[in-house]
C-alpha positions in Angstrom: 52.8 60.5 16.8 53.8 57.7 14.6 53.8 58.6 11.0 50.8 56.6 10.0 48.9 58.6 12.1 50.0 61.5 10.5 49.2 60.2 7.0 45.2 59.9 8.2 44.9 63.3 9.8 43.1 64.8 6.9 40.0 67.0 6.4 37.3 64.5 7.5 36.7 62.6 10.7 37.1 59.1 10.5 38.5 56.1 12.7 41.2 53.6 11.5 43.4 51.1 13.4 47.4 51.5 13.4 50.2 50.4 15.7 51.0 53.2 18.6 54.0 54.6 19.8 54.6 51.5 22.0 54.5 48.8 19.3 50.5 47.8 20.3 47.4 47.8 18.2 45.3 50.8 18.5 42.2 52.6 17.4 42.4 56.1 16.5 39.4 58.2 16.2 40.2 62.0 14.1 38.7 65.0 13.8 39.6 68.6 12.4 39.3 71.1 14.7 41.9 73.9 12.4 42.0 72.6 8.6 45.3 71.6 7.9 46.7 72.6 11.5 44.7 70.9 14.2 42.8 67.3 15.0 41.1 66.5 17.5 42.3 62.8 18.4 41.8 59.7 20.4 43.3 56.5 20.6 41.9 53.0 23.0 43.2 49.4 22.6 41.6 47.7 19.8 40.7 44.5 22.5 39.5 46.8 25.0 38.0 48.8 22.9 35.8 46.0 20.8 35.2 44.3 23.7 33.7 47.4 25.2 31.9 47.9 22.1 30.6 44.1 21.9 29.5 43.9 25.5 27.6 47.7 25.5 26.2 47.3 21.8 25.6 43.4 21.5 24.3 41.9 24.9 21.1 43.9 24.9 20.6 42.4 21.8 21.8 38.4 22.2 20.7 38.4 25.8 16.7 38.0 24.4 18.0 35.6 21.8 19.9 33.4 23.8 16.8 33.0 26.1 14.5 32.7 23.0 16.6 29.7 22.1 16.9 28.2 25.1 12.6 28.2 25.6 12.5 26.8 22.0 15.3 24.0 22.5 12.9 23.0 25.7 9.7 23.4 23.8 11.3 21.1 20.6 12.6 18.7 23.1 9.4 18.3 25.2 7.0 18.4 22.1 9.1 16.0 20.4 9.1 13.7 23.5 5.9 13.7 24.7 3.6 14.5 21.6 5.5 13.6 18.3 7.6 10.5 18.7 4.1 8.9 20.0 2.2 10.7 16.8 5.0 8.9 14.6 4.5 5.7 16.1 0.6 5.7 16.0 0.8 6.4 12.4 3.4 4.1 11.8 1.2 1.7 13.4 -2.3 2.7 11.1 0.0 2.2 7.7 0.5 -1.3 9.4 -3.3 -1.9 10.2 -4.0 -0.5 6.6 -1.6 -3.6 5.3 -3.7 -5.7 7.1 -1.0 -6.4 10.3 -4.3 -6.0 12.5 -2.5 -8.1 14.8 -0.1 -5.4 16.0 -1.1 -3.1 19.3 0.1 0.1 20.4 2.6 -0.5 23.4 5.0 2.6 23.6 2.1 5.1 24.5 2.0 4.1 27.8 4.2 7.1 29.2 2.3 9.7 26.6 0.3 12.1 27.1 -3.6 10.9 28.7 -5.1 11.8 25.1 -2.7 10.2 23.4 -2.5 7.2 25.3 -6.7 6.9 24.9 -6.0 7.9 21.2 -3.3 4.4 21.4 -6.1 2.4 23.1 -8.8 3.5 20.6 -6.9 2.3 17.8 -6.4 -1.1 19.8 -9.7 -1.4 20.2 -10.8 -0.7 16.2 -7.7 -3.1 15.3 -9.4 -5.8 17.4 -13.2 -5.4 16.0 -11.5 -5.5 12.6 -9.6 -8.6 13.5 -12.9 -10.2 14.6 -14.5 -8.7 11.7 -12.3 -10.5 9.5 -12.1 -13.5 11.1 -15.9 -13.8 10.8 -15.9 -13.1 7.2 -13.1 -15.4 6.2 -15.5 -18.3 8.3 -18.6 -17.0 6.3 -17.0 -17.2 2.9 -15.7 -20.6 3.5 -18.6 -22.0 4.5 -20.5 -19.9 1.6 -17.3 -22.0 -0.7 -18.2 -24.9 0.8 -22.1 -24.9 0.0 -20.8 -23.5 -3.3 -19.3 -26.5 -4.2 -21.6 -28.7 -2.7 -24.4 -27.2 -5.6 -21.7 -27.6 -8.2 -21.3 -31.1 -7.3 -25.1 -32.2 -7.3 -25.7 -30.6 -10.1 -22.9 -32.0 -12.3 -24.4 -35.4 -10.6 -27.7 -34.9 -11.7 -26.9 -34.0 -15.2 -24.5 -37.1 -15.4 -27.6 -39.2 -14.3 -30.1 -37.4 -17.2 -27.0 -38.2 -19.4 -27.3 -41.9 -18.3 -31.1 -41.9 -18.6 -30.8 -40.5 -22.5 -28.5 -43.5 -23.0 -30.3 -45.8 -21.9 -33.2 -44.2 -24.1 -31.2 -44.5 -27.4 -30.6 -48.1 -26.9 -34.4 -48.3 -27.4 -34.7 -46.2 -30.1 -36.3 -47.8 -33.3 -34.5 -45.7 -35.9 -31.3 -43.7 -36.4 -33.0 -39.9 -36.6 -34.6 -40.9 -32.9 -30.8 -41.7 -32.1 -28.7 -39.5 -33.3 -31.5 -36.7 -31.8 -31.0 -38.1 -28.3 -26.9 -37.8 -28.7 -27.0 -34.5 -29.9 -29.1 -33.7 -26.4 -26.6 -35.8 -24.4 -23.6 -34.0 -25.8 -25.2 -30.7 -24.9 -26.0 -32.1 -21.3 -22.2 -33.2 -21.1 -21.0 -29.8 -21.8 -23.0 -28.3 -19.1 -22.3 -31.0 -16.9 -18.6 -30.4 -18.0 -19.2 -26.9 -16.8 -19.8 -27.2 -12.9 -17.4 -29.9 -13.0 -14.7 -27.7 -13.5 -16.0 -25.5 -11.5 -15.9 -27.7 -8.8 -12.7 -28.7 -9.2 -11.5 -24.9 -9.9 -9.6 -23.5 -6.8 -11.7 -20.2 -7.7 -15.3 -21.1 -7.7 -15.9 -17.0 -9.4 -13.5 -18.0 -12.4 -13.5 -21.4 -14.5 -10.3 -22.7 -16.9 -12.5 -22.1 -20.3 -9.3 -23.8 -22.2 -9.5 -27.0 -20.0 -13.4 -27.0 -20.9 -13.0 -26.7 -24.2 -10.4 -29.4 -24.7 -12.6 -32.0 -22.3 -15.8 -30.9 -24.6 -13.6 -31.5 -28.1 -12.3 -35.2 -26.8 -15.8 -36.2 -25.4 -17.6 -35.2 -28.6 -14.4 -37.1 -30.6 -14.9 -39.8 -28.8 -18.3 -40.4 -29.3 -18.9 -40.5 -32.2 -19.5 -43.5 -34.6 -17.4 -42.8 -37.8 -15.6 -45.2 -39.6 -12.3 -43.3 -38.0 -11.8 -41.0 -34.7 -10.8 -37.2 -36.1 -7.1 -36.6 -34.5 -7.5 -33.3 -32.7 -4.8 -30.8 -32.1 -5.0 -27.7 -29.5 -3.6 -24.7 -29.4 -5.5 -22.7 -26.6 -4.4 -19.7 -24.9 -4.8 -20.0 -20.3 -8.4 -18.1 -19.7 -10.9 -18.3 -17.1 -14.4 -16.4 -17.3 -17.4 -16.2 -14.9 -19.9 -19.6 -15.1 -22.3 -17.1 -16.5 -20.0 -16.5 -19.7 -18.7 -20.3 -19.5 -22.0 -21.9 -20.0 -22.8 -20.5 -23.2 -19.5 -20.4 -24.5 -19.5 -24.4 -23.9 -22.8 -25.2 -25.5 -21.7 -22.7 -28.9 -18.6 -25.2 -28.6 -20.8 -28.3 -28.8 -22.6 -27.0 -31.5 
């Protein structure tokens, strides 16, 4: 025996690999049977023997796995072709409806699943209703604008006609306390007046530029008046806008 066999025959049993007699790789398995005299030994070729060992110890083992794989790889594939990739694209397509793209409609369910498909059509079918929904209220609010405006405009019309009436009322007034009575009512009727005429002009009939107002009630009063010399007016106003509701009052406090 070569000698690196004989250097492992010891007093245990163990199994190490070492080059045989005939130059190729081996697997020796020892075992005392006489301390110190006698083994008990056995030799194979490591590739015959590992491949021996792999097929006996590991096919019983990989055989289930391998199948196990193979029934998920089909599962993954045929879940992820017929029931996710159309779950992705319907909720791609919701986001889109949520953005307000109520135009779009489902067209790659078509080779889905049935309840999928149905699932595709029913959201077709609530994109359209909102569509028309929309639609309906955009016509409603702009003819709700346009009647809107229509009020603002009469009503900034009528109080430029009481304004006109006043006037010609101060021309026949017999002393200046009945005068200067009936401007200080006209300039308060201007600033309301003022008021819905910026509203109607105002692209947002909710919101009003108060800073325009203000300026336009500052130049009319200015310009009004009867002093010996016009007071030079200089603005430094800050863009705001507020509800008519708030604007009104602020515009007659202005006047004042």
């Amino acid at each position: 025996s070569p000698p690196v066999l004989r250097a492992n025959l010891t007093g245990t049993a163990q199994t190490f690999a070492a080059p045989g007699g005939d130059g190729g790789r081996y697997v020796f398995a020892a075992a005392p049977l006489i301390d110190g005299s006698a083994w008990m030994v056995a030799a194979a070729p490591t590739s015959g023997f590992y491949d021996s060992v792999l097929w006996s110890s590991a096919l019983p083992i990989a055989a289930p796995l391998l199948m196990l794989l193979i029934a998920v790889g089909v599962a993954y594939f045929a879940l992820d072709r017929l029931v996710v990739q159309h779950l992705v694209y319907l909720a791609r397509l919701t986001r889109a409806y949520g953005r307000g793209r109520l135009e779009l409609r489902p067209k790659a369910t078509a080779n889905a699943p049935m309840e999928i498909a149905m699932l595709g059509e029913d959201l077709a079918a609530m994109a359209q209703r909102l569509e028309n929904r929309q639609d309906a209220l955009k016509e409603s609010a702009e003819q709700n604008r346009v009647l809107l405006m229509e009020v603002y405009h009469r009503v900034k019309n009528n109080l430029q006609m009481v304004v006109s009436l006043l006037n010609l009322q101060s021309r026949r007034a017999s002393s200046d306390v009945e005068r200067e009575a009936l401007s200080r009512v006209q300039s308060r009727i201007h600033s309301l007046s003022l008021v819905h005429e910026k509203l109607y002009a105002s692209p947002n009939l909710s919101r009003l530029p108060v800073d325009e107002l203000l300026r336009d009630i500052a130049n009319h009063l200015v310009a009004g008046s009867t002093g010996p010399q016009p007071a030079a007016l200089e603005f430094d106003l800050a863009p705001l806008r507020l509800r008519p509701d708030r604007a009104t009052p602020v515009a007659l406090f202005v006047n004042e």
